[in-house]
Short mmCIF file of C-alpha atoms in Angstrom, two decimals:
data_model
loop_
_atom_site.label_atom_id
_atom_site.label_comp_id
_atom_site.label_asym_id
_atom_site.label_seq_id
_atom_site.Cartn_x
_atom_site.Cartn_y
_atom_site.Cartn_z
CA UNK S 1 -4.79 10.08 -27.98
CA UNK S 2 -8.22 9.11 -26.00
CA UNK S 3 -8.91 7.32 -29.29
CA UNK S 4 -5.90 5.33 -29.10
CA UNK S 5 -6.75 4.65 -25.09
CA UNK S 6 -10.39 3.58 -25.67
CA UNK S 7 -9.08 1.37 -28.03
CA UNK S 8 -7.00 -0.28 -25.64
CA UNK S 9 -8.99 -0.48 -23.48
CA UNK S 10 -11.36 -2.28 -25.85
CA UNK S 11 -8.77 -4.27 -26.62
CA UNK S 12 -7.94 -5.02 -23.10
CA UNK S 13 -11.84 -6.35 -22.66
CA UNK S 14 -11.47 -8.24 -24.97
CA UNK S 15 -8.79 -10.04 -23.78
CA UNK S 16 -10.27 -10.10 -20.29
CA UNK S 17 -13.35 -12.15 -21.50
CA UNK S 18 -11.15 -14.61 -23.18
CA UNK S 19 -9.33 -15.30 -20.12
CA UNK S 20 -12.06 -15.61 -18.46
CA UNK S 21 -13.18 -18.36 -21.06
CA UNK S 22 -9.91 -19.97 -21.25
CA UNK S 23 -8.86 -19.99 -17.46
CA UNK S 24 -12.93 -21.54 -16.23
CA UNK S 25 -12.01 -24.77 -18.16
CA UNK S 26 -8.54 -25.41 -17.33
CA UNK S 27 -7.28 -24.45 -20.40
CA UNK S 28 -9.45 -26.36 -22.96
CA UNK S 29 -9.86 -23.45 -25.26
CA UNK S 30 -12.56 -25.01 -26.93
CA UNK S 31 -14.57 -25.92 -24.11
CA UNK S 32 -14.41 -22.86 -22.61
CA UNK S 33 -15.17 -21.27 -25.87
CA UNK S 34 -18.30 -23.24 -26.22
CA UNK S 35 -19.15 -22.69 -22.32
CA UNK S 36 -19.39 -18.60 -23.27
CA UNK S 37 -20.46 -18.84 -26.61
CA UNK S 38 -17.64 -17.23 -27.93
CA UNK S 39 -14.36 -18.52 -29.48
CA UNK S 40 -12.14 -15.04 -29.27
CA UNK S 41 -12.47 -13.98 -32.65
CA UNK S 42 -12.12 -10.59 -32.01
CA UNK S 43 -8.87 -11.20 -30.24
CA UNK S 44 -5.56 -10.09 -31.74
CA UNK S 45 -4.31 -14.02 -32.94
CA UNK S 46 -0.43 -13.57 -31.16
CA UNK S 47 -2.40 -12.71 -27.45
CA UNK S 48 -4.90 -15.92 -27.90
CA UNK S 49 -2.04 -18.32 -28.61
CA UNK S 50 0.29 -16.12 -25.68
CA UNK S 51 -2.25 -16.92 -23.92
CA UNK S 52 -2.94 -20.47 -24.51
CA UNK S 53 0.78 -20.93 -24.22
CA UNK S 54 1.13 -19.61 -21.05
CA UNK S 55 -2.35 -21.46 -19.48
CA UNK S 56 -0.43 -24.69 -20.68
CA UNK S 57 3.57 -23.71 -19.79
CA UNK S 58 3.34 -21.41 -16.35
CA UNK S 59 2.59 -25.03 -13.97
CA UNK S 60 1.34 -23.81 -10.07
CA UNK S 61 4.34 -25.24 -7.99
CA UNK S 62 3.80 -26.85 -4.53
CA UNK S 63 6.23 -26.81 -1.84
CA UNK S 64 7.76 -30.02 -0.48
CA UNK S 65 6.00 -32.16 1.89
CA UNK S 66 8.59 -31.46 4.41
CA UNK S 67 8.09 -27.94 4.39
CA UNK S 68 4.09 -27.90 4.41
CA UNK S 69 4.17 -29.74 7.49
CA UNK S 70 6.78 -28.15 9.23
CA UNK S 71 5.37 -24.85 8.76
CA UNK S 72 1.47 -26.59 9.21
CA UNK S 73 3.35 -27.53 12.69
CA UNK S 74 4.51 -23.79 13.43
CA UNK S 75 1.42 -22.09 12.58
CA UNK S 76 -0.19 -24.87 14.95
CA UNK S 77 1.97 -23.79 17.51
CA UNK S 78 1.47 -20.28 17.11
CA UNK S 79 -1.93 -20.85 17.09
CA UNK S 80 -1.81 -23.13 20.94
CA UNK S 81 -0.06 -19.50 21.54
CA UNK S 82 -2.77 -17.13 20.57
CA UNK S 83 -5.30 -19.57 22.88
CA UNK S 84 -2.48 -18.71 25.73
CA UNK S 85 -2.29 -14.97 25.21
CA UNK S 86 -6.19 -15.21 25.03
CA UNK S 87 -6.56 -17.19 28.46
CA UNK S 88 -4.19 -14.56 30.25
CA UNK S 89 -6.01 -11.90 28.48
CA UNK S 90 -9.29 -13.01 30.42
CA UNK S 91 -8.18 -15.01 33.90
CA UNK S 92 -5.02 -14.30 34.61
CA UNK S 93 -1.60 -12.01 34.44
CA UNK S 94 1.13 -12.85 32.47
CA UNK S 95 4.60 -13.15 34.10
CA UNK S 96 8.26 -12.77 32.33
CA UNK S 97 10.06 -15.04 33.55
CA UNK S 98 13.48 -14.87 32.19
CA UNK S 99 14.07 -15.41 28.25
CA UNK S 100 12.17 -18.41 27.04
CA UNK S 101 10.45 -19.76 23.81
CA UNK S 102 8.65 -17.46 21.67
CA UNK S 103 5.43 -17.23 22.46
CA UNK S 104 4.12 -14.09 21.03
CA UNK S 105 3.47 -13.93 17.23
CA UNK S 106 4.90 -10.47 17.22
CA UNK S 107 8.33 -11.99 17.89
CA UNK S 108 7.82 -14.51 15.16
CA UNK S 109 7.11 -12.18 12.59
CA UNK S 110 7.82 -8.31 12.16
CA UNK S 111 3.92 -7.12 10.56
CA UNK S 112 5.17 -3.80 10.66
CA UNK S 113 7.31 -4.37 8.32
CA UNK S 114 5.36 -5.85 5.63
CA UNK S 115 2.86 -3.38 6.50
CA UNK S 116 1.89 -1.65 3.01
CA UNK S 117 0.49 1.72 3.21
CA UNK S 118 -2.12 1.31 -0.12
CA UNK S 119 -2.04 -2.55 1.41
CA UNK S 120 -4.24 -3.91 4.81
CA UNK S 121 -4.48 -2.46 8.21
CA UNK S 122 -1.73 -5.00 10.10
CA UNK S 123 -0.52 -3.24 12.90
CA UNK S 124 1.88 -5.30 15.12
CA UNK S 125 0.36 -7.02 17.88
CA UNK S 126 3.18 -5.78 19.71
CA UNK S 127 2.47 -1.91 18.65
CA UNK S 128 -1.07 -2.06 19.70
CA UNK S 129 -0.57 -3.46 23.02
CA UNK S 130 1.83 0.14 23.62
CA UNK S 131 4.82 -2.41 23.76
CA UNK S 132 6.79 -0.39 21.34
CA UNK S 133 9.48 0.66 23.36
CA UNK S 134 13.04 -0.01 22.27
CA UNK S 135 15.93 -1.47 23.77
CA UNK S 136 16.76 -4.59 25.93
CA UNK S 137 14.32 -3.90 27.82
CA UNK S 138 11.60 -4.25 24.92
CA UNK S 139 13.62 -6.80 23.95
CA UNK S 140 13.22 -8.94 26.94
CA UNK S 141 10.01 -8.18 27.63
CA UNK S 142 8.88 -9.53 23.79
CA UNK S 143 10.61 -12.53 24.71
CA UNK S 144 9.19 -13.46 28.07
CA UNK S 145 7.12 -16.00 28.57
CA UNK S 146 3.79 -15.70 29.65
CA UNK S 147 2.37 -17.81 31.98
CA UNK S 148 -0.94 -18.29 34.34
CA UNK S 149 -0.56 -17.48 38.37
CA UNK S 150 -3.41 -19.68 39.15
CA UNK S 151 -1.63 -22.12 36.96
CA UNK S 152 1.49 -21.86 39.11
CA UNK S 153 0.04 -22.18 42.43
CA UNK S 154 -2.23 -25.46 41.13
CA UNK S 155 0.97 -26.73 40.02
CA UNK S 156 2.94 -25.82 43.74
CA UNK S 157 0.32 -27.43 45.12
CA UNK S 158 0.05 -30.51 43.76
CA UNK S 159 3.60 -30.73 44.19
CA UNK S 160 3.52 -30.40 48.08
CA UNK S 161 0.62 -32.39 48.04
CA UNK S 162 2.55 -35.08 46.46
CA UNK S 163 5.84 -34.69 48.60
CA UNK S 164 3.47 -35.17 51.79
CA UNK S 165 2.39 -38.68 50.40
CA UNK S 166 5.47 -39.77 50.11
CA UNK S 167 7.01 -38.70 53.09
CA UNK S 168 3.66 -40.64 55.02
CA UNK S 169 3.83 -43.58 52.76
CA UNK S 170 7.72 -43.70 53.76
CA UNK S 171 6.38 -43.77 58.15
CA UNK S 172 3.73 -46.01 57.99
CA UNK S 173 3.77 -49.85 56.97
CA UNK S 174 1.12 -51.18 54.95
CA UNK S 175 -1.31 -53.00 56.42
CA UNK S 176 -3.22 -55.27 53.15
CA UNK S 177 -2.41 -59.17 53.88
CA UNK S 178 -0.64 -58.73 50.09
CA UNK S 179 1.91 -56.39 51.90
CA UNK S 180 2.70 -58.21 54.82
CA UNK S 181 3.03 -61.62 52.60
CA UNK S 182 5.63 -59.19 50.52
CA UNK S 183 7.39 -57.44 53.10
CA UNK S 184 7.58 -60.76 55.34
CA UNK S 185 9.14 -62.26 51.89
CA UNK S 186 11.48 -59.64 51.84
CA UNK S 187 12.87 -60.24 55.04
CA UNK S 188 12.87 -64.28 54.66
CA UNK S 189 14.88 -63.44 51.99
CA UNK S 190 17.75 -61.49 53.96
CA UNK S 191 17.94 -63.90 56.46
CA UNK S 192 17.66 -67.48 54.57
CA UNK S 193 21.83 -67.16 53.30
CA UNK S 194 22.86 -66.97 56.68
CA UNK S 195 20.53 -69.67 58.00
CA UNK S 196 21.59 -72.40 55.39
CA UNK S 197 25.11 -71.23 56.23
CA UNK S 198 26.37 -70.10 52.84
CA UNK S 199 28.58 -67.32 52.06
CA UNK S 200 28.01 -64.21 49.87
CA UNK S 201 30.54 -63.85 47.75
CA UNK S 202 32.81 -60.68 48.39
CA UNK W 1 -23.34 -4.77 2.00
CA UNK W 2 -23.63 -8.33 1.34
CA UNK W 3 -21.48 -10.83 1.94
CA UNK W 4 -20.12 -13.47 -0.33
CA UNK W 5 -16.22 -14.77 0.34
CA UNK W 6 -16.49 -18.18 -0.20
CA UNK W 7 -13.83 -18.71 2.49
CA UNK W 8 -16.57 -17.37 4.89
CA UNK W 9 -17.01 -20.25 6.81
CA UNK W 10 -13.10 -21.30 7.05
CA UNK W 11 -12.46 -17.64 8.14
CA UNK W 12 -15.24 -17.58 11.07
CA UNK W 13 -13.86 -20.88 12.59
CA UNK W 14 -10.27 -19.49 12.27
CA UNK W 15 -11.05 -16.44 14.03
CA UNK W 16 -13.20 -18.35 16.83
CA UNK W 17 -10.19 -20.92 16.84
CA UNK W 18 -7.01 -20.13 15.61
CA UNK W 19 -5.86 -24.14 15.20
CA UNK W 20 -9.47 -24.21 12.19
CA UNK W 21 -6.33 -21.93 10.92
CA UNK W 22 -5.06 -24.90 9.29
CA UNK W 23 -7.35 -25.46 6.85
CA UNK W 24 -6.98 -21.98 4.87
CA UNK W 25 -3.58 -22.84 5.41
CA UNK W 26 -3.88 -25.67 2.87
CA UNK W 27 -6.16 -24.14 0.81
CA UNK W 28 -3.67 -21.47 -0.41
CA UNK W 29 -0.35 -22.74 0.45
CA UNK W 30 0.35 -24.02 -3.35
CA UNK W 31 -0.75 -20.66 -4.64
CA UNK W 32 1.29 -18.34 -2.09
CA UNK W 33 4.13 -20.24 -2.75
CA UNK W 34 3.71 -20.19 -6.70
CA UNK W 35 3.60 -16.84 -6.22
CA UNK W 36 6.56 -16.09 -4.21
CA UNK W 37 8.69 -19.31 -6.46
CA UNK W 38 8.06 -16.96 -9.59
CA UNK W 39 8.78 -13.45 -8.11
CA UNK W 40 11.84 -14.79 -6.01
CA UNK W 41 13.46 -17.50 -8.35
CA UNK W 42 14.52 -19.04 -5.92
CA UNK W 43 13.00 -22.44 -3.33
CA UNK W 44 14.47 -21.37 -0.41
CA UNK W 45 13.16 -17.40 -0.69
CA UNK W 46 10.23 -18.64 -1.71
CA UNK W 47 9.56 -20.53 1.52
CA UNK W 48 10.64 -17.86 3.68
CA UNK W 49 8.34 -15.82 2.02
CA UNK W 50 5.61 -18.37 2.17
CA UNK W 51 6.23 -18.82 6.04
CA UNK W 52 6.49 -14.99 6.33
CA UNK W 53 2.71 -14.62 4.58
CA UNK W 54 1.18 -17.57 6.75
CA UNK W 55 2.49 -16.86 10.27
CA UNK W 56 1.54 -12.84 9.58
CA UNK W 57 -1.77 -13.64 8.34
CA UNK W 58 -2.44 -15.79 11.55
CA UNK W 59 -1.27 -13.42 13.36
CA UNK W 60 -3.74 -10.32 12.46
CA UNK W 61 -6.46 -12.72 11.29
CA UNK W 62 -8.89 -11.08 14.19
CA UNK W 63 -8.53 -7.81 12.40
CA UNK W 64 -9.43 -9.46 9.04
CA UNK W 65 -12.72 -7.86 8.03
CA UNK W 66 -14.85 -9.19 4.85
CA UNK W 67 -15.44 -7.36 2.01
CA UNK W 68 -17.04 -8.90 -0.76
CA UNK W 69 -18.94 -7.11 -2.74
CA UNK W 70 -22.06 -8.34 -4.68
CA UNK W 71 -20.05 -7.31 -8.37
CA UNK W 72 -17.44 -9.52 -7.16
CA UNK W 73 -19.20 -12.85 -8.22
CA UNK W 74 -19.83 -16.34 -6.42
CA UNK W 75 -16.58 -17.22 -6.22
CA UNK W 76 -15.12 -14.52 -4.85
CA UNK W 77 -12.80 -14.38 -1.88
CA UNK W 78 -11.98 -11.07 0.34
CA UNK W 79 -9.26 -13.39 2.34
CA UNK W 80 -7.33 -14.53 -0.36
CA UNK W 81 -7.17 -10.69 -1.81
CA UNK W 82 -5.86 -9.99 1.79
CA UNK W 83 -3.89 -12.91 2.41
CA UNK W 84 -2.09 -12.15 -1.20
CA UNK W 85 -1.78 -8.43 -0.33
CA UNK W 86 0.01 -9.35 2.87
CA UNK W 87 2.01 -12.25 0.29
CA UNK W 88 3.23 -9.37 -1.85
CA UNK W 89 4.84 -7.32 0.93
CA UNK W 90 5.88 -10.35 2.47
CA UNK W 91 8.12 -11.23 -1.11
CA UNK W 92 8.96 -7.66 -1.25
CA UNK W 93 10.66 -7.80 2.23
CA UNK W 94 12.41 -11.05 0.92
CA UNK W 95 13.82 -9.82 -1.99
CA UNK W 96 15.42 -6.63 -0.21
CA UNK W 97 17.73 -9.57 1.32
CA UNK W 98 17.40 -12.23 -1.62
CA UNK W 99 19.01 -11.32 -4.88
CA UNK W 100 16.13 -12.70 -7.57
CA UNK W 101 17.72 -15.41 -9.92
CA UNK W 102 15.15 -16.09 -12.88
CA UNK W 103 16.77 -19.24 -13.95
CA UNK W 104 15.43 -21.21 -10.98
CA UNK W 105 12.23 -21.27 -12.20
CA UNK W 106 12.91 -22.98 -15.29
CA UNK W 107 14.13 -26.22 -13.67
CA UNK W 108 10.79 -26.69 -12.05
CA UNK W 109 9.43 -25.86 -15.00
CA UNK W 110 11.10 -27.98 -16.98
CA UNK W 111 10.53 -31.13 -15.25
CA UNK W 112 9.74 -34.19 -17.63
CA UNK W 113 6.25 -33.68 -18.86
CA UNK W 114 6.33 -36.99 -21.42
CA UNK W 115 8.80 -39.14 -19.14
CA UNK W 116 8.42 -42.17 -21.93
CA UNK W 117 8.70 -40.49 -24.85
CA UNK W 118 12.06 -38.60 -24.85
CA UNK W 119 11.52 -36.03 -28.08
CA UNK W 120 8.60 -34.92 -26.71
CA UNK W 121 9.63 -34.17 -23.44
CA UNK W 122 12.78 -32.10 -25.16
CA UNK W 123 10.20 -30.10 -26.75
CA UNK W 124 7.92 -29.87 -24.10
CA UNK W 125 11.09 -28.48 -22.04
CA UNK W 126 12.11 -26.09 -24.35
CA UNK W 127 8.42 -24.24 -25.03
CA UNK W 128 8.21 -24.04 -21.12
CA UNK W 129 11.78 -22.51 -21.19
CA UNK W 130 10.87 -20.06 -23.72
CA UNK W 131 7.46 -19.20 -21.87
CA UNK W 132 9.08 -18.43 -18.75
CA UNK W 133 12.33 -16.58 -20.25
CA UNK W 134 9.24 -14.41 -22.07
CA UNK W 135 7.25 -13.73 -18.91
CA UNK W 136 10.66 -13.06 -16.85
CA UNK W 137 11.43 -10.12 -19.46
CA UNK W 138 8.28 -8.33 -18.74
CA UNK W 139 8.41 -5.11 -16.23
CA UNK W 140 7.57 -6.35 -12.82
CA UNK W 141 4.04 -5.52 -12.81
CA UNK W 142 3.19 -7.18 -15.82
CA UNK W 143 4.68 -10.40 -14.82
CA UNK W 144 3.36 -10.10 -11.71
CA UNK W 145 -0.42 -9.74 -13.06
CA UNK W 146 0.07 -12.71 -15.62
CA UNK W 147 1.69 -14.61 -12.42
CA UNK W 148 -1.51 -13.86 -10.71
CA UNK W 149 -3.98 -14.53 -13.50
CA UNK W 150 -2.68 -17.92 -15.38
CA UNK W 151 -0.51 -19.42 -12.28
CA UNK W 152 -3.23 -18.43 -9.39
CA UNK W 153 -6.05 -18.17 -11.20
CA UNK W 154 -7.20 -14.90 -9.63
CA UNK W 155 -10.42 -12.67 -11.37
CA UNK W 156 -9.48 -9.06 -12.69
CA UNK W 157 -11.05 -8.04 -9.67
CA UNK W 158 -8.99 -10.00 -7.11
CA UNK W 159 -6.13 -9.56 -8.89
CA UNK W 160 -6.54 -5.08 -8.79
CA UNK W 161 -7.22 -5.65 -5.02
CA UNK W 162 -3.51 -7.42 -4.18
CA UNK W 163 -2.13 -4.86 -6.37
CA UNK W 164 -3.86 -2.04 -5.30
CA UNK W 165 -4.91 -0.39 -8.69
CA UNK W 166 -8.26 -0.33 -10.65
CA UNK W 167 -9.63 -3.13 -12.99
CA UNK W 168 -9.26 -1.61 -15.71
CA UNK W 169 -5.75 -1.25 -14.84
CA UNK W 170 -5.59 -4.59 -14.25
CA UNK W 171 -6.75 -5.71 -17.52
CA UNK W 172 -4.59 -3.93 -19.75
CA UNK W 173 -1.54 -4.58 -17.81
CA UNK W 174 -2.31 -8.04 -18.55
CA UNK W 175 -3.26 -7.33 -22.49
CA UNK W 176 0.16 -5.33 -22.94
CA UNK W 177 1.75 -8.20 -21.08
CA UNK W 178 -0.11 -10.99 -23.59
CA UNK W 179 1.32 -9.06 -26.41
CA UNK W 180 4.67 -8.37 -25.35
CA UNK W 181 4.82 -12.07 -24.59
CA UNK W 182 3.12 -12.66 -28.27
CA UNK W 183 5.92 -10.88 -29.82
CA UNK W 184 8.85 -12.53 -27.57
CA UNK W 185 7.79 -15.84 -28.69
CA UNK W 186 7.19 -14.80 -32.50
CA UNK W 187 10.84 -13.52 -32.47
CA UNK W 188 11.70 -16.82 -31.67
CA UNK W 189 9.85 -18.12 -34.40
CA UNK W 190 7.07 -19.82 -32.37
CA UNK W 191 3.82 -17.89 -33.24
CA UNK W 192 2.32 -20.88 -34.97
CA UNK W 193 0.17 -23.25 -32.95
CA UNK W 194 1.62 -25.65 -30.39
CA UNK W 195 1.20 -28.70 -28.72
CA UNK W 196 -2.94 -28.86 -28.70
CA UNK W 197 -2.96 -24.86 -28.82
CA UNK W 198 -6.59 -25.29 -30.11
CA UNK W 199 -7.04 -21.15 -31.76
CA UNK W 200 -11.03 -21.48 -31.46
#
């Protein structure tokens, strides 16, 4: 019996170098032969030409353009995400506000499930922040979106800022010689129908 | 311990930025997806899958920790053991909700390989047929190691980490799957050499 195992194990060796061999030249069994200085001659004759049938017959697919770049464009987006969560993380508090886009990688993908026990540590993001309550609550608050409150106010402020210059551009006339030539246009031109005594039609 | 994943560099810049990300991303993308193409049979599990890996493996890519060992060789990669360890769980979470169809597989395989010369090409198709249909027999692990070794190109020793079991386990999984292989394709009466099968 431990016979019969170290022999398969032997065996198994055996086969391992020749892969190695075979597999470091892109299947050119010959090169790779004389790149190791050995040509397999130990090997059992129906494994070397599985094998060499298999190096040539098993291709590597790719996925479709398409689908490269629209998952290149989600992991991209997940990744402006992560640079969110970090810049709340160290300046400022994150705020649900309603349901919104997914933000949070937890919501994107369930780690806890592919978790593997014999596999890597990849606790949810979601678990180790203590967010593992249930319910719609849980729910919602996995789906809110994050934002800065320093952020917010910049924004509110630049937005009353702007409504003020408006509202003073709106009371006060300009007073560059390129204005008054325009606005004095503008009035010649409301006037100069009537003058010449022709009628807008109704 | 020293430190040699080749993907050191990539991994570092990922970590510091998560958009460097991208480039590991396109480093392994072909392989994931081979993987998950020949376990699933099937384009559209295969890209969930694929996605599934990626998006995870972004996600807990601060917790990622090196490993490499100094018996692990030059070219040897602790993120790509970890990325196909989270791949694996990933395509076994697809295929509790994707019924595997092993047919698939053999269209892509079969695409022209001599598009001018049209008895070749038959040939070509029907060796790549029987290849597949030999590997798709094996028990899971075994196809799954000879997925990893000829279609991925992983070392014994990358290969035992995504499957979680010794080299040596590793290495006669793959012998007994060479041989039951051997034996498929002798049954079918193709054990003689083929198409530039050079025997050494």
């Amino acid at each position: 019996m431990t016979a019969t195992r170290d022999t398969n194990d032997v065996e198994a060796l055996v086969t391992d170098r020749y892969l190695e061999s075979l597999l470091a030249t892109r299947g050119d069994a010959t090169a790779g032969a004389a790149a190791f200085g050995w040509e397999g001659g130990d090997l059992d004759r129906g494994v070397r030409l599985a094998s060499l049938r298999l190096r040539r017959d098993l291709p590597r697919f790719h996925p479709s353009f398409r689908f490269e770049e629209r998952l290149a464009l989600r992991l991209a987006e997940a990744a402006a995400a992560m640079y969110v969560a970090r810049a709340v993380g160290s300046e400022g508090v994150p705020v649900p506000i309603g349901r919104g886009r997914v933000t949070d990688l937890a919501d994107l993908v369930d780690v806890s499930a592919l978790a593997d026990p014999d596999g890597p540590a990849a606790p949810s993001p979601a678990a180790s922040r203590g967010d593992d309550d249930g319910g719609a609550e849980g729910a919602l608050r996995r789906h809110a979106r994050p934002i800065l409150i320093g952020g917010a106010v910049a924004s509110a402020a630049i937005s009353i800022a702007g409504a003020a210059i408006v509202a003073w551009r709106r009371s006060h006339h300009p007073v560059s010689p390129m204005a008054r030539a325009a606005r004095a246009a503008h009035a010649l031109r409301l006037v100069q129908p009537r003058q010449a005594g022709v009628e807008r039609p109704d | 311990m020293i430190h040699l994943d080749r993907d050191r560099g990539m991994v570092e810049a990922a970590q510091h930025d998560p958009a460097a990300f991208d480039a590991l991303y396109r480093r392994y993308l072909a392989q994931v997806y081979s993987l998950a193409y020949y376990e699933l049979g099937d384009h559209h599990a295969a890209e969930d899958a694929t996605e599934r890996t990626f998006l995870s493996a972004l996600a807990n890519l601060a917790r990622f920790e090196e490993r490499a060992r100094p018996a692990d060789g030059d070219g040897a990669s602790t993120f790509k053991v970890w990325l196909f360890q989270i791949a694996r769980n990933s395509i076994a979470s697809q295929r509790r909700t994707t019924r595997r169809t092993a047919t698939a597989p053999l269209e892509a395989a079969t695409t022209a390989v001599h598009p001018l010369d049209v008895e070749r090409d038959a040939v070509a198709r029907e060796e790549a047929a029987a290849a597949w249909q030999a590997v798709d027999r094996l028990p899971a692990d075994r196809r799954r190691a000879l997925v990893l070794r000829f279609v991925d190109e992983m070392t014994t020793a990358e290969i035992a980490g995504v499957l979680g079991r010794s080299e040596g386990a590793v290495r006669v999984l793959i012998h007994r799957g060479l041989r039951s292989v051997a034996r498929d394709l002798t049954g079918r009466g193709e054990g003689r050499g083929h198409g530039g099968a050079t025997t050494g």
